[in-house]
PDB file of C-alpha atoms in Angstrom:
ATOM      1  CA  MET A   1      74.062 116.065  94.987  1.00 95.00           C
ATOM      2  CA  ILE A   2      73.705 112.387  94.383  1.00 98.00           C
ATOM      3  CA  VAL A   3      74.746 109.336  96.341  1.00 98.00           C
ATOM      4  CA  VAL A   4      76.153 106.248  94.620  1.00 98.00           C
ATOM      5  CA  SER A   5      75.557 103.141  96.711  1.00 98.00           C
ATOM      6  CA  VAL A   6      77.889 100.179  96.274  1.00 98.00           C
ATOM      7  CA  MET A   7      76.605  97.112  98.130  1.00 98.00           C
ATOM      8  CA  TYR A   8      78.497  93.864  98.519  1.00 98.00           C
ATOM      9  CA  PRO A   9      76.115  90.934  99.180  1.00 98.00           C
ATOM     10  CA  ALA A  10      76.859  88.468 101.943  1.00 97.00           C
ATOM     11  CA  SER A  11      76.804  84.769 101.148  1.00 93.00           C
ATOM     12  CA  ALA A  12      78.167  81.526 102.522  1.00 93.00           C
ATOM     13  CA  ASP A  13      81.103  81.481 100.062  1.00 95.00           C
ATOM     14  CA  ALA A  14      81.629  85.256  99.875  1.00 95.00           C
ATOM     15  CA  LYS A  15      85.203  86.363 100.597  1.00 97.00           C
ATOM     16  CA  PHE A  16      85.991  89.956 101.507  1.00 98.00           C
ATOM     17  CA  ASP A  17      89.487  91.221 102.449  1.00 98.00           C
ATOM     18  CA  MET A  18      88.534  94.160 104.688  1.00 98.00           C
ATOM     19  CA  LYS A  19      92.168  95.113 105.213  1.00 98.00           C
ATOM     20  CA  TYR A  20      92.825  95.542 101.437  1.00 98.00           C
ATOM     21  CA  TYR A  21      89.461  97.225 100.995  1.00 98.00           C
ATOM     22  CA  LEU A  22      90.050  99.868 103.655  1.00 98.00           C
ATOM     23  CA  GLU A  23      93.765 100.363 103.141  1.00 98.00           C
ATOM     24  CA  ARG A  24      93.973 100.163  99.332  1.00 98.00           C
ATOM     25  CA  HIS A  25      90.589 100.294  97.559  1.00 98.00           C
ATOM     26  CA  VAL A  26      88.873 103.130  99.486  1.00 98.00           C
ATOM     27  CA  PRO A  27      92.016 105.335  99.246  1.00 98.00           C
ATOM     28  CA  LEU A  28      92.244 104.564  95.510  1.00 98.00           C
ATOM     29  CA  VAL A  29      88.687 105.785  95.059  1.00 98.00           C
ATOM     30  CA  GLY A  30      89.509 108.912  96.986  1.00 98.00           C
ATOM     31  CA  GLU A  31      92.682 109.585  94.987  1.00 98.00           C
ATOM     32  CA  ARG A  32      91.030 109.119  91.592  1.00 98.00           C
ATOM     33  CA  TRP A  33      87.671 110.743  92.245  1.00 98.00           C
ATOM     34  CA  GLY A  34      88.442 113.245  95.030  1.00 98.00           C
ATOM     35  CA  SER A  35      89.165 115.934  92.434  1.00 97.00           C
ATOM     36  CA  MET A  36      86.239 114.899  90.203  1.00 98.00           C
ATOM     37  CA  GLY A  37      83.278 115.775  92.357  1.00 98.00           C
ATOM     38  CA  LEU A  38      83.453 113.085  95.083  1.00 98.00           C
ATOM     39  CA  ARG A  39      82.473 114.920  98.263  1.00 98.00           C
ATOM     40  CA  GLU A  40      82.286 112.142 100.816  1.00 97.00           C
ATOM     41  CA  ALA A  41      82.849 108.381 101.018  1.00 98.00           C
ATOM     42  CA  LYS A  42      81.142 106.548 103.829  1.00 98.00           C
ATOM     43  CA  VAL A  43      81.605 102.813 104.474  1.00 98.00           C
ATOM     44  CA  LEU A  44      79.116 100.715 106.420  1.00 98.00           C
ATOM     45  CA  GLN A  45      79.613  97.146 107.575  1.00 98.00           C
ATOM     46  CA  GLY A  46      76.509  95.007 107.959  1.00 98.00           C
ATOM     47  CA  VAL A  47      76.370  93.448 111.423  1.00 97.00           C
ATOM     48  CA  GLY A  48      72.881  91.999 111.588  1.00 96.00           C
ATOM     49  CA  ALA A  49      69.173  92.402 110.978  1.00 94.00           C
ATOM     50  CA  PRO A  50      66.380  93.317 113.419  1.00 88.00           C
ATOM     51  CA  GLY A  51      65.328  90.177 115.294  1.00 83.00           C
ATOM     52  CA  GLY A  52      68.688  88.548 115.064  1.00 89.00           C
ATOM     53  CA  GLY A  53      69.043  87.724 111.384  1.00 92.00           C
ATOM     54  CA  VAL A  54      72.062  88.031 109.181  1.00 95.00           C
ATOM     55  CA  ALA A  55      72.789  91.309 107.253  1.00 97.00           C
ATOM     56  CA  PRO A  56      72.073  90.690 103.508  1.00 97.00           C
ATOM     57  CA  TYR A  57      74.960  93.074 102.595  1.00 98.00           C
ATOM     58  CA  GLN A  58      78.330  92.678 104.283  1.00 98.00           C
ATOM     59  CA  VAL A  59      79.638  96.079 103.183  1.00 98.00           C
ATOM     60  CA  MET A  60      77.953  99.193 101.748  1.00 98.00           C
ATOM     61  CA  ALA A  61      79.852 102.167 100.438  1.00 98.00           C
ATOM     62  CA  LEU A  62      77.971 105.491 100.004  1.00 98.00           C
ATOM     63  CA  LEU A  63      79.757 107.923  97.639  1.00 98.00           C
ATOM     64  CA  THR A  64      78.389 111.472  97.573  1.00 98.00           C
ATOM     65  CA  PHE A  65      79.049 113.311  94.285  1.00 98.00           C
ATOM     66  CA  ASP A  66      78.315 116.887  93.275  1.00 96.00           C
ATOM     67  CA  SER A  67      76.073 115.674  90.438  1.00 97.00           C
ATOM     68  CA  ALA A  68      75.168 112.725  88.246  1.00 95.00           C
ATOM     69  CA  VAL A  69      77.220 114.323  85.492  1.00 95.00           C
ATOM     70  CA  ALA A  70      80.307 114.496  87.766  1.00 97.00           C
ATOM     71  CA  PHE A  71      79.848 110.766  88.560  1.00 97.00           C
ATOM     72  CA  GLU A  72      79.537 109.901  84.876  1.00 95.00           C
ATOM     73  CA  GLN A  73      82.726 111.773  84.105  1.00 97.00           C
ATOM     74  CA  ALA A  74      84.499 110.131  87.054  1.00 97.00           C
ATOM     75  CA  VAL A  75      83.465 106.677  85.819  1.00 97.00           C
ATOM     76  CA  ALA A  76      84.500 107.475  82.236  1.00 97.00           C
ATOM     77  CA  GLN A  77      87.960 108.446  83.348  1.00 98.00           C
ATOM     78  CA  HIS A  78      88.784 106.010  86.136  1.00 98.00           C
ATOM     79  CA  GLY A  79      85.887 103.529  86.326  1.00 97.00           C
ATOM     80  CA  LYS A  80      87.701 100.623  84.697  1.00 97.00           C
ATOM     81  CA  GLU A  81      90.679 100.853  87.063  1.00 98.00           C
ATOM     82  CA  ILE A  82      88.449 101.058  90.158  1.00 98.00           C
ATOM     83  CA  LEU A  83      86.127  98.264  89.044  1.00 97.00           C
ATOM     84  CA  ARG A  84      89.065  96.020  88.174  1.00 98.00           C
ATOM     85  CA  ASP A  85      90.457  96.478  91.684  1.00 98.00           C
ATOM     86  CA  ILE A  86      87.343  94.914  93.220  1.00 98.00           C
ATOM     87  CA  ALA A  87      88.620  91.404  92.295  1.00 98.00           C
ATOM     88  CA  ASN A  88      91.576  92.074  94.580  1.00 98.00           C
ATOM     89  CA  PHE A  89      89.464  91.988  97.715  1.00 98.00           C
ATOM     90  CA  THR A  90      86.253  90.091  97.042  1.00 98.00           C
ATOM     91  CA  ASN A  91      84.696  87.351  94.893  1.00 98.00           C
ATOM     92  CA  VAL A  92      81.233  88.931  94.882  1.00 97.00           C
ATOM     93  CA  GLN A  93      79.868  91.489  92.454  1.00 96.00           C
ATOM     94  CA  PRO A  94      78.557  94.657  94.105  1.00 97.00           C
ATOM     95  CA  ILE A  95      75.130  96.057  93.397  1.00 97.00           C
ATOM     96  CA  ILE A  96      75.659  99.677  92.324  1.00 97.00           C
ATOM     97  CA  GLN A  97      72.995 102.317  91.920  1.00 98.00           C
ATOM     98  CA  VAL A  98      72.678 106.066  91.660  1.00 98.00           C
ATOM     99  CA  ASN A  99      70.384 107.873  94.094  1.00 98.00           C
ATOM    100  CA  ASP A 100      68.898 111.282  94.496  1.00 98.00           C
ATOM    101  CA  VAL A 101      68.863 112.696  98.052  1.00 98.00           C
ATOM    102  CA  LEU A 102      65.284 113.411  99.081  1.00 97.00           C
ATOM    103  CA  VAL A 103      65.711 114.103 102.795  1.00 92.00           C
TER     104      VAL A 103
ATOM    105  CA  MET B   1      77.053 105.058 116.099  1.00 95.00           C
ATOM    106  CA  ILE B   2      75.189 102.634 113.885  1.00 98.00           C
ATOM    107  CA  VAL B   3      73.247 103.083 110.709  1.00 98.00           C
ATOM    108  CA  VAL B   4      70.049 101.139 110.023  1.00 98.00           C
ATOM    109  CA  SER B   5      69.406 100.783 106.294  1.00 98.00           C
ATOM    110  CA  VAL B   6      65.857 100.214 105.098  1.00 98.00           C
ATOM    111  CA  MET B   7      65.776  99.426 101.408  1.00 98.00           C
ATOM    112  CA  TYR B   8      62.600  99.106  99.299  1.00 98.00           C
ATOM    113  CA  PRO B   9      63.159  96.853  96.223  1.00 98.00           C
ATOM    114  CA  ALA B  10      61.949  98.009  92.831  1.00 97.00           C
ATOM    115  CA  SER B  11      59.882  95.626  90.729  1.00 93.00           C
ATOM    116  CA  ALA B  12      57.360  95.768  87.906  1.00 93.00           C
ATOM    117  CA  ASP B  13      54.398  95.587  90.283  1.00 95.00           C
ATOM    118  CA  ALA B  14      55.860  97.505  93.150  1.00 95.00           C
ATOM    119  CA  LYS B  15      53.748 100.402  94.359  1.00 97.00           C
ATOM    120  CA  PHE B  16      55.178 103.235  96.432  1.00 98.00           C
ATOM    121  CA  ASP B  17      53.248 106.305  97.559  1.00 98.00           C
ATOM    122  CA  MET B  18      56.076 108.830  97.837  1.00 98.00           C
ATOM    123  CA  LYS B  19      53.802 111.565  99.151  1.00 98.00           C
ATOM    124  CA  TYR B  20      52.571 109.462 102.064  1.00 98.00           C
ATOM    125  CA  TYR B  21      56.074 108.176 102.712  1.00 98.00           C
ATOM    126  CA  LEU B  22      57.624 111.695 102.959  1.00 98.00           C
ATOM    127  CA  GLU B  23      54.702 113.499 104.569  1.00 98.00           C
ATOM    128  CA  ARG B  24      53.528 110.796 107.005  1.00 98.00           C
ATOM    129  CA  HIS B  25      55.908 107.904 107.459  1.00 98.00           C
ATOM    130  CA  VAL B  26      59.267 109.694 107.735  1.00 98.00           C
ATOM    131  CA  PRO B  27      57.804 112.228 110.154  1.00 98.00           C
ATOM    132  CA  LEU B  28      56.306 109.362 112.242  1.00 98.00           C
ATOM    133  CA  VAL B  29      59.745 107.742 112.492  1.00 98.00           C
ATOM    134  CA  GLY B  30      61.174 111.081 113.644  1.00 98.00           C
ATOM    135  CA  GLU B  31      58.394 111.640 116.211  1.00 98.00           C
ATOM    136  CA  ARG B  32      58.715 108.183 117.751  1.00 98.00           C
ATOM    137  CA  TRP B  33      62.451 107.695 117.629  1.00 98.00           C
ATOM    138  CA  GLY B  34      63.806 111.244 117.690  1.00 98.00           C
ATOM    139  CA  SER B  35      63.999 111.150 121.473  1.00 97.00           C
ATOM    140  CA  MET B  36      65.299 107.511 121.570  1.00 98.00           C
ATOM    141  CA  GLY B  37      68.701 107.916 119.955  1.00 98.00           C
ATOM    142  CA  LEU B  38      67.786 108.593 116.308  1.00 98.00           C
ATOM    143  CA  ARG B  39      70.337 111.196 115.222  1.00 98.00           C
ATOM    144  CA  GLU B  40      69.643 111.549 111.517  1.00 97.00           C
ATOM    145  CA  ALA B  41      67.356 110.156 108.874  1.00 98.00           C
ATOM    146  CA  LYS B  42      68.442 110.358 105.236  1.00 98.00           C
ATOM    147  CA  VAL B  43      66.209 109.250 102.372  1.00 98.00           C
ATOM    148  CA  LEU B  44      67.669 108.290  98.945  1.00 98.00           C
ATOM    149  CA  GLN B  45      65.658 107.602  95.838  1.00 98.00           C
ATOM    150  CA  GLY B  46      67.154 105.236  93.267  1.00 98.00           C
ATOM    151  CA  VAL B  47      67.263 106.813  89.840  1.00 97.00           C
ATOM    152  CA  GLY B  48      69.418 104.381  87.860  1.00 96.00           C
ATOM    153  CA  ALA B  49      72.483 102.213  87.605  1.00 94.00           C
ATOM    154  CA  PRO B  50      75.853 102.879  85.972  1.00 88.00           C
ATOM    155  CA  GLY B  51      75.567 102.152  82.203  1.00 83.00           C
ATOM    156  CA  GLY B  52      71.894 103.003  82.041  1.00 89.00           C
ATOM    157  CA  GLY B  53      70.238 100.168  84.074  1.00 92.00           C
ATOM    158  CA  VAL B  54      67.388 100.388  86.540  1.00 95.00           C
ATOM    159  CA  ALA B  55      68.072 100.968  90.217  1.00 97.00           C
ATOM    160  CA  PRO B  56      67.406  97.692  92.162  1.00 97.00           C
ATOM    161  CA  TYR B  57      66.086  99.683  95.138  1.00 98.00           C
ATOM    162  CA  GLN B  58      63.548 102.468  94.549  1.00 98.00           C
ATOM    163  CA  VAL B  59      64.014 104.019  98.018  1.00 98.00           C
ATOM    164  CA  MET B  60      66.644 103.651 100.745  1.00 98.00           C
ATOM    165  CA  ALA B  61      66.356 105.180 104.183  1.00 98.00           C
ATOM    166  CA  LEU B  62      69.466 105.503 106.346  1.00 98.00           C
ATOM    167  CA  LEU B  63      68.757 105.937 110.022  1.00 98.00           C
ATOM    168  CA  THR B  64      71.701 106.924 112.267  1.00 98.00           C
ATOM    169  CA  PHE B  65      71.333 105.889 115.881  1.00 98.00           C
ATOM    170  CA  ASP B  66      73.563 106.503 118.892  1.00 96.00           C
ATOM    171  CA  SER B  67      74.037 102.747 119.377  1.00 97.00           C
ATOM    172  CA  ALA B  68      72.659  99.310 118.589  1.00 95.00           C
ATOM    173  CA  VAL B  69      71.163  99.220 122.056  1.00 95.00           C
ATOM    174  CA  ALA B  70      69.317 102.468 121.416  1.00 97.00           C
ATOM    175  CA  PHE B  71      67.911 101.031 118.197  1.00 97.00           C
ATOM    176  CA  GLU B  72      66.812  97.848 119.916  1.00 95.00           C
ATOM    177  CA  GLN B  73      64.987  99.910 122.591  1.00 97.00           C
ATOM    178  CA  ALA B  74      63.401 102.084 119.881  1.00 97.00           C
ATOM    179  CA  VAL B  75      62.199  98.979 118.078  1.00 97.00           C
ATOM    180  CA  ALA B  76      60.840  97.415 121.271  1.00 97.00           C
ATOM    181  CA  GLN B  77      58.813 100.515 122.052  1.00 98.00           C
ATOM    182  CA  HIS B  78      57.561 101.713 118.654  1.00 98.00           C
ATOM    183  CA  GLY B  79      58.663  99.129 116.088  1.00 97.00           C
ATOM    184  CA  LYS B  80      55.259  97.534 115.577  1.00 97.00           C
ATOM    185  CA  GLU B  81      53.539 100.847 114.914  1.00 98.00           C
ATOM    186  CA  ILE B  82      56.190 101.919 112.445  1.00 98.00           C
ATOM    187  CA  LEU B  83      56.376  98.590 110.603  1.00 97.00           C
ATOM    188  CA  ARG B  84      52.571  98.451 110.438  1.00 98.00           C
ATOM    189  CA  ASP B  85      52.529 101.856 108.701  1.00 98.00           C
ATOM    190  CA  ILE B  86      54.605 100.501 105.835  1.00 98.00           C
ATOM    191  CA  ALA B  87      51.544  98.855 104.297  1.00 98.00           C
ATOM    192  CA  ASN B  88      50.009 102.342 103.906  1.00 98.00           C
ATOM    193  CA  PHE B  89      52.492 103.388 101.267  1.00 98.00           C
ATOM    194  CA  THR B  90      53.939 100.302  99.610  1.00 98.00           C
ATOM    195  CA  ASN B  91      53.240  96.666  98.747  1.00 98.00           C
ATOM    196  CA  VAL B  92      56.866  95.597  98.959  1.00 97.00           C
ATOM    197  CA  GLN B  93      58.722  94.408 102.049  1.00 96.00           C
ATOM    198  CA  PRO B  94      61.873  96.467 102.841  1.00 97.00           C
ATOM    199  CA  ILE B  95      65.225  94.836 103.477  1.00 97.00           C
ATOM    200  CA  ILE B  96      66.407  96.088 106.855  1.00 97.00           C
ATOM    201  CA  GLN B  97      69.879  95.679 108.308  1.00 98.00           C
ATOM    202  CA  VAL B  98      72.009  97.154 111.043  1.00 98.00           C
ATOM    203  CA  ASN B  99      75.490  98.526 110.077  1.00 98.00           C
ATOM    204  CA  ASP B 100      78.559  99.720 111.871  1.00 98.00           C
ATOM    205  CA  VAL B 101      80.156 102.862 110.421  1.00 98.00           C
ATOM    206  CA  LEU B 102      83.759 102.060 109.339  1.00 97.00           C
ATOM    207  CA  VAL B 103      84.669 105.163 107.442  1.00 92.00           C
TER     208      VAL B 103
END
């Protein structure tokens, strides 16, 4: 099991259409990758930092896949379509990384 | 339910004692906060980025709490001790933020 984290930075001029993201983009990810090893998709919204600061990331998606190989195949097949859809809801580039689950 | 994300950046001179972190720090967090609303602690280790890049964050901890209030109380009571312990396993400062769970 791996977790792919997709983190959208917050910034003064960052736009993020949460309605499109939740109603169109997240379902698109589920439709394309649900049969390719995607086990779970969790979406977090940054609301603050300890001590009253601003959350550095406005949105974080955590995608659990069966394996790194399954994720690579999912990206090879539908990655372009899913990445291209990002411009429909935000003007920021997400930081994406692949993670092993230790605990 | 909220999720507190604690993300340790990767860098050329970043040190991270994974043994201490897993055997001492994570259990310390569980001991101090387990009775104060901490429901789950998940630890991810960054292993790469799509296309073969390096993971920007070497380690990410995801702490699920009953509520933001529970987390604030947990920090007020044991935050100093837990934050002070970070210097025992790494020389980098984690990025910490509080998140609502949307999906």
